[in-house]
mmCIF file of C-alpha atoms in Angstrom:
data_model
loop_
_atom_site.group_PDB
_atom_site.id
_atom_site.type_symbol
_atom_site.label_atom_id
_atom_site.label_comp_id
_atom_site.label_asym_id
_atom_site.label_seq_id
_atom_site.Cartn_x
_atom_site.Cartn_y
_atom_site.Cartn_z
ATOM 1 C CA MET A 1 -86.956 -33.548 -9.757
ATOM 2 C CA PRO A 2 -85.587 -36.317 -10.781
ATOM 3 C CA GLU A 3 -82.476 -36.606 -13.560
ATOM 4 C CA ILE A 4 -82.619 -40.633 -14.060
ATOM 5 C CA SER A 5 -86.185 -41.261 -15.710
ATOM 6 C CA SER A 6 -87.360 -45.429 -14.331
ATOM 7 C CA ALA A 7 -87.699 -46.483 -17.406
ATOM 8 C CA ALA A 8 -84.092 -46.135 -18.275
ATOM 9 C CA PHE A 9 -82.979 -47.603 -15.790
ATOM 10 C CA ASP A 10 -85.486 -50.768 -16.431
ATOM 11 C CA ARG A 11 -83.549 -50.469 -19.662
ATOM 12 C CA LEU A 12 -80.228 -50.431 -17.843
ATOM 13 C CA ARG A 13 -81.777 -52.873 -16.048
ATOM 14 C CA ASP A 14 -82.620 -55.719 -19.527
ATOM 15 C CA VAL A 15 -79.990 -55.144 -21.114
ATOM 16 C CA ARG A 16 -77.982 -56.481 -18.331
ATOM 17 C CA ALA A 17 -79.646 -59.106 -17.554
ATOM 18 C CA GLY A 18 -80.393 -59.535 -21.408
ATOM 19 C CA GLN A 19 -78.345 -58.257 -23.796
ATOM 20 C CA PRO A 20 -74.451 -58.050 -22.438
ATOM 21 C CA ASP A 21 -73.149 -57.009 -25.879
ATOM 22 C CA LEU A 22 -75.036 -53.823 -26.124
ATOM 23 C CA VAL A 23 -72.367 -52.534 -23.227
ATOM 24 C CA ARG A 24 -69.413 -52.866 -25.391
ATOM 25 C CA ALA A 25 -71.275 -51.862 -28.555
ATOM 26 C CA THR A 26 -72.540 -48.617 -26.377
ATOM 27 C CA LEU A 27 -69.221 -47.945 -25.666
ATOM 28 C CA ASP A 28 -67.484 -48.433 -29.662
ATOM 29 C CA ALA A 29 -70.491 -45.600 -30.141
ATOM 30 C CA ARG A 30 -69.406 -43.392 -27.201
ATOM 31 C CA ARG A 31 -68.985 -39.649 -29.389
ATOM 32 C CA ARG A 32 -65.763 -38.640 -27.539
ATOM 33 C CA ARG A 33 -63.178 -35.611 -27.338
ATOM 34 C CA GLY A 34 -60.000 -34.490 -26.767
ATOM 35 C CA LEU A 35 -58.210 -35.204 -22.698
ATOM 36 C CA LEU A 36 -57.933 -31.015 -22.223
ATOM 37 C CA GLY A 37 -60.509 -27.898 -23.114
ATOM 38 C CA ASP A 38 -59.773 -24.567 -24.786
ATOM 39 C CA ASP A 39 -58.022 -24.008 -21.026
ATOM 40 C CA GLY A 40 -55.905 -26.437 -20.383
ATOM 41 C CA LYS A 41 -57.785 -27.846 -17.028
ATOM 42 C CA LEU A 42 -59.061 -30.898 -16.526
ATOM 43 C CA PHE A 43 -62.065 -31.749 -14.246
ATOM 44 C CA ILE A 44 -63.401 -35.123 -13.026
ATOM 45 C CA VAL A 45 -65.511 -36.721 -11.061
ATOM 46 C CA ALA A 46 -64.907 -39.495 -8.868
ATOM 47 C CA ALA A 47 -66.921 -42.524 -8.795
ATOM 48 C CA ASP A 48 -64.910 -45.713 -7.446
ATOM 49 C CA HIS A 49 -64.896 -45.415 -3.806
ATOM 50 C CA PRO A 50 -68.012 -48.515 -3.496
ATOM 51 C CA ALA A 51 -66.038 -51.026 -5.530
ATOM 52 C CA ARG A 52 -63.193 -50.945 -2.597
ATOM 53 C CA GLY A 53 -65.710 -51.196 -0.010
ATOM 54 C CA ALA A 54 -65.453 -47.298 1.023
ATOM 55 C CA LEU A 55 -69.493 -46.897 1.113
ATOM 56 C CA ALA A 56 -68.749 -44.279 3.849
ATOM 57 C CA VAL A 57 -69.884 -40.334 3.049
ATOM 58 C CA ARG A 58 -69.239 -37.910 7.607
ATOM 59 C CA GLY A 59 -71.411 -39.883 9.715
ATOM 60 C CA ASP A 60 -73.102 -42.435 7.296
ATOM 61 C CA GLY A 61 -71.620 -45.770 6.852
ATOM 62 C CA SER A 62 -74.023 -46.543 3.868
ATOM 63 C CA ALA A 63 -74.347 -43.492 1.736
ATOM 64 C CA MET A 64 -72.556 -44.870 -1.338
ATOM 65 C CA ALA A 65 -74.715 -48.152 -0.799
ATOM 66 C CA ASP A 66 -78.007 -46.864 -2.849
ATOM 67 C CA ARG A 67 -76.030 -47.270 -6.585
ATOM 68 C CA TYR A 68 -79.512 -45.356 -7.930
ATOM 69 C CA ASP A 69 -79.027 -43.102 -5.664
ATOM 70 C CA LEU A 70 -74.856 -43.129 -6.569
ATOM 71 C CA LEU A 71 -76.207 -42.342 -10.003
ATOM 72 C CA GLU A 72 -78.238 -40.030 -10.023
ATOM 73 C CA ARG A 73 -76.010 -37.730 -8.043
ATOM 74 C CA LEU A 74 -73.728 -39.078 -11.023
ATOM 75 C CA VAL A 75 -75.763 -38.089 -13.908
ATOM 76 C CA THR A 76 -76.335 -34.449 -12.052
ATOM 77 C CA ALA A 77 -72.806 -33.798 -12.089
ATOM 78 C CA LEU A 78 -71.936 -34.872 -15.464
ATOM 79 C CA ARG A 79 -74.211 -32.776 -16.697
ATOM 80 C CA ARG A 80 -73.681 -29.572 -14.919
ATOM 81 C CA PRO A 81 -71.437 -27.526 -17.702
ATOM 82 C CA GLY A 82 -67.382 -26.922 -16.598
ATOM 83 C CA VAL A 83 -67.348 -31.069 -15.618
ATOM 84 C CA ASP A 84 -64.567 -32.798 -17.678
ATOM 85 C CA GLY A 85 -65.889 -35.825 -16.738
ATOM 86 C CA VAL A 86 -65.865 -39.645 -14.335
ATOM 87 C CA LEU A 87 -63.486 -41.746 -13.400
ATOM 88 C CA GLY A 88 -65.074 -45.321 -11.738
ATOM 89 C CA THR A 89 -64.735 -49.441 -12.921
ATOM 90 C CA PRO A 90 -66.287 -50.672 -14.950
ATOM 91 C CA ASP A 91 -69.353 -51.127 -13.483
ATOM 92 C CA VAL A 92 -69.553 -48.137 -12.407
ATOM 93 C CA ILE A 93 -68.671 -46.116 -16.108
ATOM 94 C CA GLU A 94 -70.613 -49.474 -17.950
ATOM 95 C CA ASP A 95 -73.989 -48.215 -15.917
ATOM 96 C CA LEU A 96 -73.363 -44.114 -17.547
ATOM 97 C CA ALA A 97 -71.734 -45.637 -20.278
ATOM 98 C CA LEU A 98 -76.676 -47.577 -21.000
ATOM 99 C CA LEU A 99 -77.621 -44.371 -19.443
ATOM 100 C CA GLY A 100 -76.162 -41.671 -22.434
ATOM 101 C CA ALA A 101 -74.065 -40.105 -19.907
ATOM 102 C CA LEU A 102 -70.862 -39.940 -21.095
ATOM 103 C CA ASP A 103 -70.714 -38.906 -24.368
ATOM 104 C CA GLY A 104 -68.400 -36.192 -25.477
ATOM 105 C CA LYS A 105 -66.535 -36.588 -21.633
ATOM 106 C CA VAL A 106 -64.049 -37.516 -20.388
ATOM 107 C CA VAL A 107 -63.683 -41.373 -19.257
ATOM 108 C CA VAL A 108 -61.102 -42.794 -16.210
ATOM 109 C CA GLY A 109 -61.046 -46.988 -16.292
ATOM 110 C CA SER A 110 -59.713 -47.055 -12.576
ATOM 111 C CA MET A 111 -57.831 -49.959 -12.507
ATOM 112 C CA ASN A 112 -57.192 -51.831 -8.812
ATOM 113 C CA ARG A 113 -59.239 -52.014 -5.894
ATOM 114 C CA GLY A 114 -57.871 -55.951 -4.747
ATOM 115 C CA GLY A 115 -56.616 -53.586 -1.038
ATOM 116 C CA LEU A 116 -59.981 -53.584 -0.089
ATOM 117 C CA ARG A 117 -60.428 -51.104 2.715
ATOM 118 C CA GLY A 118 -59.670 -52.964 6.045
ATOM 119 C CA ALA A 119 -58.322 -55.847 5.244
ATOM 120 C CA THR A 120 -55.483 -58.574 6.350
ATOM 121 C CA PHE A 121 -54.582 -57.746 3.043
ATOM 122 C CA GLU A 122 -54.727 -54.135 2.184
ATOM 123 C CA MET A 123 -51.739 -53.047 0.798
ATOM 124 C CA ASP A 124 -51.268 -55.857 -1.674
ATOM 125 C CA ASP A 125 -53.530 -53.392 -3.775
ATOM 126 C CA ARG A 126 -53.271 -55.649 -6.986
ATOM 127 C CA TYR A 127 -54.759 -53.951 -10.374
ATOM 128 C CA THR A 128 -58.843 -56.310 -9.920
ATOM 129 C CA ALA A 129 -60.817 -54.086 -12.403
ATOM 130 C CA TYR A 130 -59.066 -52.107 -16.020
ATOM 131 C CA SER A 131 -56.469 -52.097 -17.491
ATOM 132 C CA ALA A 132 -54.732 -50.880 -19.497
ATOM 133 C CA SER A 133 -54.937 -52.293 -22.573
ATOM 134 C CA SER A 134 -59.321 -53.066 -22.224
ATOM 135 C CA ILE A 135 -59.365 -49.210 -20.932
ATOM 136 C CA ALA A 136 -57.904 -48.606 -24.024
ATOM 137 C CA ASP A 137 -59.661 -51.033 -26.515
ATOM 138 C CA ALA A 138 -62.951 -49.807 -24.569
ATOM 139 C CA GLY A 139 -62.172 -46.016 -25.948
ATOM 140 C CA LEU A 140 -61.947 -44.844 -22.642
ATOM 141 C CA ASP A 141 -59.282 -41.625 -22.225
ATOM 142 C CA PHE A 142 -56.924 -42.747 -19.069
ATOM 143 C CA ALA A 143 -55.914 -44.714 -16.610
ATOM 144 C CA LYS A 144 -55.296 -44.380 -13.090
ATOM 145 C CA LEU A 145 -54.589 -46.379 -10.095
ATOM 146 C CA LEU A 146 -54.081 -46.359 -6.480
ATOM 147 C CA VAL A 147 -50.107 -46.660 -5.912
ATOM 148 C CA ARG A 148 -49.396 -46.870 -1.423
ATOM 149 C CA ILE A 149 -45.915 -47.199 -0.058
ATOM 150 C CA ASN A 150 -45.578 -48.595 2.971
ATOM 151 C CA LEU A 151 -41.661 -49.039 4.399
ATOM 152 C CA ALA A 152 -43.325 -51.811 6.608
ATOM 153 C CA ASP A 153 -45.718 -54.024 4.141
ATOM 154 C CA ALA A 154 -43.227 -56.046 1.758
ATOM 155 C CA ALA A 155 -46.901 -56.355 -0.354
ATOM 156 C CA THR A 156 -45.548 -53.436 -1.344
ATOM 157 C CA ALA A 157 -43.124 -54.374 -2.380
ATOM 158 C CA ARG A 158 -46.207 -56.867 -5.376
ATOM 159 C CA THR A 159 -47.164 -53.178 -5.935
ATOM 160 C CA LEU A 160 -44.655 -51.431 -7.064
ATOM 161 C CA GLU A 161 -44.150 -53.750 -9.403
ATOM 162 C CA ALA A 162 -47.727 -54.246 -10.800
ATOM 163 C CA THR A 163 -47.837 -50.520 -11.624
ATOM 164 C CA ALA A 164 -44.557 -50.310 -13.165
ATOM 165 C CA ARG A 165 -45.935 -52.107 -16.099
ATOM 166 C CA ALA A 166 -49.170 -51.133 -15.898
ATOM 167 C CA VAL A 167 -47.602 -47.301 -17.057
ATOM 168 C CA THR A 168 -45.322 -49.479 -18.844
ATOM 169 C CA GLU A 169 -48.223 -51.180 -20.549
ATOM 170 C CA ALA A 170 -50.263 -47.571 -20.798
ATOM 171 C CA ALA A 171 -47.450 -46.007 -22.606
ATOM 172 C CA ALA A 172 -46.980 -48.553 -25.349
ATOM 173 C CA ARG A 173 -50.736 -47.806 -26.358
ATOM 174 C CA ARG A 174 -50.415 -43.928 -25.316
ATOM 175 C CA LEU A 175 -53.022 -43.966 -22.556
ATOM 176 C CA PRO A 176 -52.370 -41.470 -20.210
ATOM 177 C CA ILE A 177 -52.226 -42.442 -16.724
ATOM 178 C CA MET A 178 -52.897 -41.165 -13.536
ATOM 179 C CA LEU A 179 -51.320 -42.368 -10.358
ATOM 180 C CA GLU A 180 -52.336 -42.216 -7.081
ATOM 181 C CA PRO A 181 -49.203 -42.251 -4.190
ATOM 182 C CA PHE A 182 -49.479 -41.732 -0.912
ATOM 183 C CA VAL A 183 -46.878 -43.350 2.269
ATOM 184 C CA SER A 184 -48.944 -45.037 4.876
ATOM 185 C CA ALA A 185 -48.127 -47.184 7.472
ATOM 186 C CA TRP A 186 -50.269 -49.489 9.626
ATOM 187 C CA ARG A 187 -52.147 -47.932 13.080
ATOM 188 C CA ASP A 188 -53.720 -49.449 15.083
ATOM 189 C CA ASP A 189 -54.607 -52.500 12.436
ATOM 190 C CA ALA A 190 -55.710 -49.459 9.942
ATOM 191 C CA ILE A 191 -53.936 -47.784 6.941
ATOM 192 C CA VAL A 192 -52.580 -44.373 6.957
ATOM 193 C CA ASN A 193 -51.547 -42.511 4.878
ATOM 194 C CA ASP A 194 -49.639 -39.712 5.786
ATOM 195 C CA LEU A 195 -50.599 -35.966 4.404
ATOM 196 C CA SER A 196 -47.393 -34.077 5.182
ATOM 197 C CA ALA A 197 -46.091 -32.090 2.358
ATOM 198 C CA ASP A 198 -42.549 -34.384 2.851
ATOM 199 C CA ALA A 199 -44.119 -37.713 2.895
ATOM 200 C CA VAL A 200 -46.737 -36.540 -0.415
ATOM 201 C CA ILE A 201 -43.209 -35.478 -2.318
ATOM 202 C CA THR A 202 -41.423 -38.813 -1.822
ATOM 203 C CA SER A 203 -44.458 -40.886 -3.228
ATOM 204 C CA MET A 204 -44.666 -38.649 -6.308
ATOM 205 C CA ALA A 205 -40.618 -38.757 -6.560
ATOM 206 C CA ILE A 206 -41.118 -42.483 -6.368
ATOM 207 C CA ALA A 207 -44.616 -42.557 -8.517
ATOM 208 C CA ALA A 208 -43.381 -40.768 -11.246
ATOM 209 C CA GLY A 209 -39.567 -43.508 -12.262
ATOM 210 C CA LEU A 210 -42.335 -45.441 -12.030
ATOM 211 C CA GLY A 211 -42.392 -47.992 -15.198
ATOM 212 C CA GLU A 212 -39.897 -48.031 -19.416
ATOM 213 C CA SER A 213 -41.225 -44.213 -19.840
ATOM 214 C CA SER A 214 -42.925 -41.600 -17.657
ATOM 215 C CA ALA A 215 -43.835 -39.626 -20.755
ATOM 216 C CA TYR A 216 -48.313 -40.327 -20.446
ATOM 217 C CA SER A 217 -48.011 -39.944 -17.010
ATOM 218 C CA TRP A 218 -50.485 -38.209 -14.494
ATOM 219 C CA LEU A 219 -50.836 -37.554 -11.226
ATOM 220 C CA LYS A 220 -53.203 -36.823 -8.578
ATOM 221 C CA VAL A 221 -51.899 -35.798 -4.797
ATOM 222 C CA PRO A 222 -53.621 -34.775 -2.042
ATOM 223 C CA VAL A 223 -53.705 -31.091 -0.949
ATOM 224 C CA VAL A 224 -51.811 -30.502 1.901
ATOM 225 C CA ASP A 225 -49.616 -27.798 3.314
ATOM 226 C CA ASP A 226 -47.534 -25.886 1.807
ATOM 227 C CA MET A 227 -48.156 -27.140 -1.700
ATOM 228 C CA GLU A 228 -45.713 -24.348 -3.661
ATOM 229 C CA ARG A 229 -43.182 -26.971 -2.677
ATOM 230 C CA VAL A 230 -45.173 -30.049 -2.877
ATOM 231 C CA MET A 231 -45.520 -28.556 -7.000
ATOM 232 C CA ALA A 232 -42.088 -28.019 -7.098
ATOM 233 C CA ALA A 233 -41.021 -31.611 -6.904
ATOM 234 C CA THR A 234 -42.242 -33.308 -10.034
ATOM 235 C CA THR A 235 -42.600 -31.731 -13.652
ATOM 236 C CA LEU A 236 -45.451 -34.189 -14.564
ATOM 237 C CA PRO A 237 -49.179 -32.664 -15.019
ATOM 238 C CA THR A 238 -50.722 -33.358 -11.964
ATOM 239 C CA LEU A 239 -54.061 -33.639 -10.680
ATOM 240 C CA LEU A 240 -55.527 -32.819 -7.132
ATOM 241 C CA LEU A 241 -57.316 -35.057 -5.604
ATOM 242 C CA GLY A 242 -60.117 -33.916 -3.764
ATOM 243 C CA GLY A 243 -60.186 -36.050 -0.586
ATOM 244 C CA ASP A 244 -61.991 -37.114 2.770
ATOM 245 C CA PRO A 245 -65.753 -34.822 2.750
ATOM 246 C CA SER A 246 -65.714 -31.882 5.296
ATOM 247 C CA SER A 247 -68.584 -30.291 6.864
ATOM 248 C CA ARG A 248 -67.855 -26.825 6.376
ATOM 249 C CA PRO A 249 -66.994 -27.030 1.789
ATOM 250 C CA LEU A 250 -65.818 -23.182 2.282
ATOM 251 C CA GLU A 251 -62.508 -24.369 3.676
ATOM 252 C CA THR A 252 -61.824 -26.958 0.622
ATOM 253 C CA TYR A 253 -62.808 -25.031 -1.995
ATOM 254 C CA ALA A 254 -60.348 -22.380 -0.396
ATOM 255 C CA LYS A 255 -57.830 -24.522 -0.211
ATOM 256 C CA TRP A 256 -59.094 -26.204 -3.830
ATOM 257 C CA ALA A 257 -59.249 -22.590 -5.697
ATOM 258 C CA ASP A 258 -55.191 -21.683 -3.863
ATOM 259 C CA ALA A 259 -53.567 -24.904 -5.313
ATOM 260 C CA LEU A 260 -55.417 -25.206 -8.731
ATOM 261 C CA ALA A 261 -53.382 -21.618 -9.160
ATOM 262 C CA LEU A 262 -49.343 -23.892 -8.685
ATOM 263 C CA PRO A 263 -48.110 -24.115 -11.813
ATOM 264 C CA GLY A 264 -47.852 -27.900 -12.497
ATOM 265 C CA VAL A 265 -52.250 -28.724 -11.264
ATOM 266 C CA ARG A 266 -54.215 -29.041 -14.319
ATOM 267 C CA GLY A 267 -57.374 -29.301 -12.515
ATOM 268 C CA LEU A 268 -59.135 -32.050 -10.275
ATOM 269 C CA VAL A 269 -60.518 -34.623 -9.308
ATOM 270 C CA VAL A 270 -63.315 -34.973 -6.507
ATOM 271 C CA GLY A 271 -65.913 -37.286 -5.484
ATOM 272 C CA ARG A 272 -67.770 -37.704 -2.246
ATOM 273 C CA THR A 273 -66.830 -34.493 -1.233
ATOM 274 C CA LEU A 274 -69.506 -32.970 -3.550
ATOM 275 C CA LEU A 275 -71.330 -35.636 -4.778
ATOM 276 C CA TYR A 276 -72.468 -35.559 -1.352
ATOM 277 C CA PRO A 277 -72.513 -32.136 0.045
ATOM 278 C CA PRO A 278 -73.613 -31.489 3.418
ATOM 279 C CA ASP A 279 -76.224 -29.089 2.529
ATOM 280 C CA GLY A 280 -77.512 -31.857 -0.866
ATOM 281 C CA ASP A 281 -77.278 -29.240 -3.204
ATOM 282 C CA VAL A 282 -74.455 -31.614 -5.815
ATOM 283 C CA ALA A 283 -75.103 -29.243 -8.744
ATOM 284 C CA ALA A 284 -73.928 -26.131 -6.496
ATOM 285 C CA ALA A 285 -71.210 -28.110 -5.330
ATOM 286 C CA VAL A 286 -70.113 -29.372 -8.639
ATOM 287 C CA ASP A 287 -71.152 -25.548 -9.774
ATOM 288 C CA VAL A 288 -68.950 -24.288 -7.430
ATOM 289 C CA ALA A 289 -65.565 -26.388 -8.019
ATOM 290 C CA ALA A 290 -65.915 -26.320 -11.784
ATOM 291 C CA GLY A 291 -65.810 -22.147 -11.594
ATOM 292 C CA LEU A 292 -62.391 -22.823 -9.212
ATOM 293 C CA VAL A 293 -61.094 -25.222 -12.550
ATOM 294 C CA HIS A 294 -61.799 -22.872 -15.415
ATOM 295 C CA THR A 295 -62.511 -19.922 -14.425
ATOM 296 C CA THR A 296 -59.931 -17.760 -12.035
ATOM 297 C CA VAL A 297 -62.391 -17.315 -8.946
ATOM 298 C CA SER A 298 -61.264 -16.011 -6.240
ATOM 299 C CA THR A 299 -61.247 -17.365 -2.410
ATOM 300 C CA THR A 300 -63.116 -13.345 -1.091
ATOM 301 C CA THR A 301 -65.445 -14.940 -3.856
ATOM 302 C CA LEU A 302 -66.617 -18.303 -2.682
ATOM 303 C CA GLU A 303 -66.485 -16.997 0.888
ATOM 304 C CA GLY A 304 -69.989 -15.362 -0.111
ATOM 305 C CA SER A 305 -71.212 -18.329 -1.962
ATOM 306 C CA ASN A 306 -73.854 -20.598 -0.407
ATOM 307 C CA ALA A 307 -71.839 -24.025 -1.272
#
């Protein structure tokens, strides 16, 4: 049964066409919550991929192209127990606000989508969505940015400088800001992220030092081999990146469970892996991940899951 009625979608379109001021009014009226729950953990569903033109999930190149289907999946996820919030660009966040899906949720504004996937200018990852100030002014709870470090591409210098300014601005507004760093390289005319432990550690060290204060800085890092050594590289609160969708969800969940048990790991940020699971059951996939974040779930328990 659909999570969103056709009447709700009708209203969404009518508001966007005829009452745009209602978008901000709806955000201003949103019921907010504290950043962390009683267990000090955070589980965020990510939906900022479309703005980079990244619409593919596994073998389907346009899986995320249907905005109504994406919103259905997001609302399904946000209604599940243990889901703390959502990450998105303004278009997605505002759609969800108008659909009444953001009350009591942590809302994370995605800042940068300028370095479009596959473009010749992909490393010029300038900030084309939210700014730290606009996130704070809209009453959102968290900022997020991607910072890819390519030592062979001069655009990295501009990205690092812009990121430092964004971190400084966020700290001045007392706004938590999530930095997602990678060491990246051009390979066959495409950007590839280095997922070795040494590269992840290097990217974390660079990202943690950006800006005039790290007081409000968080890290968002991939789950890689030797995560104990990775997490020993920072004192900043860290969230795990779910990564690209896998056809072996149980294996993915087991890796998340092991990494979530490490000191300094505060939770999980996952998008396509849960929104587009192989069996199509969004609620079941989200429930497993929520259980990993907010309760102690062993890998033995996961092996018996149908997720």
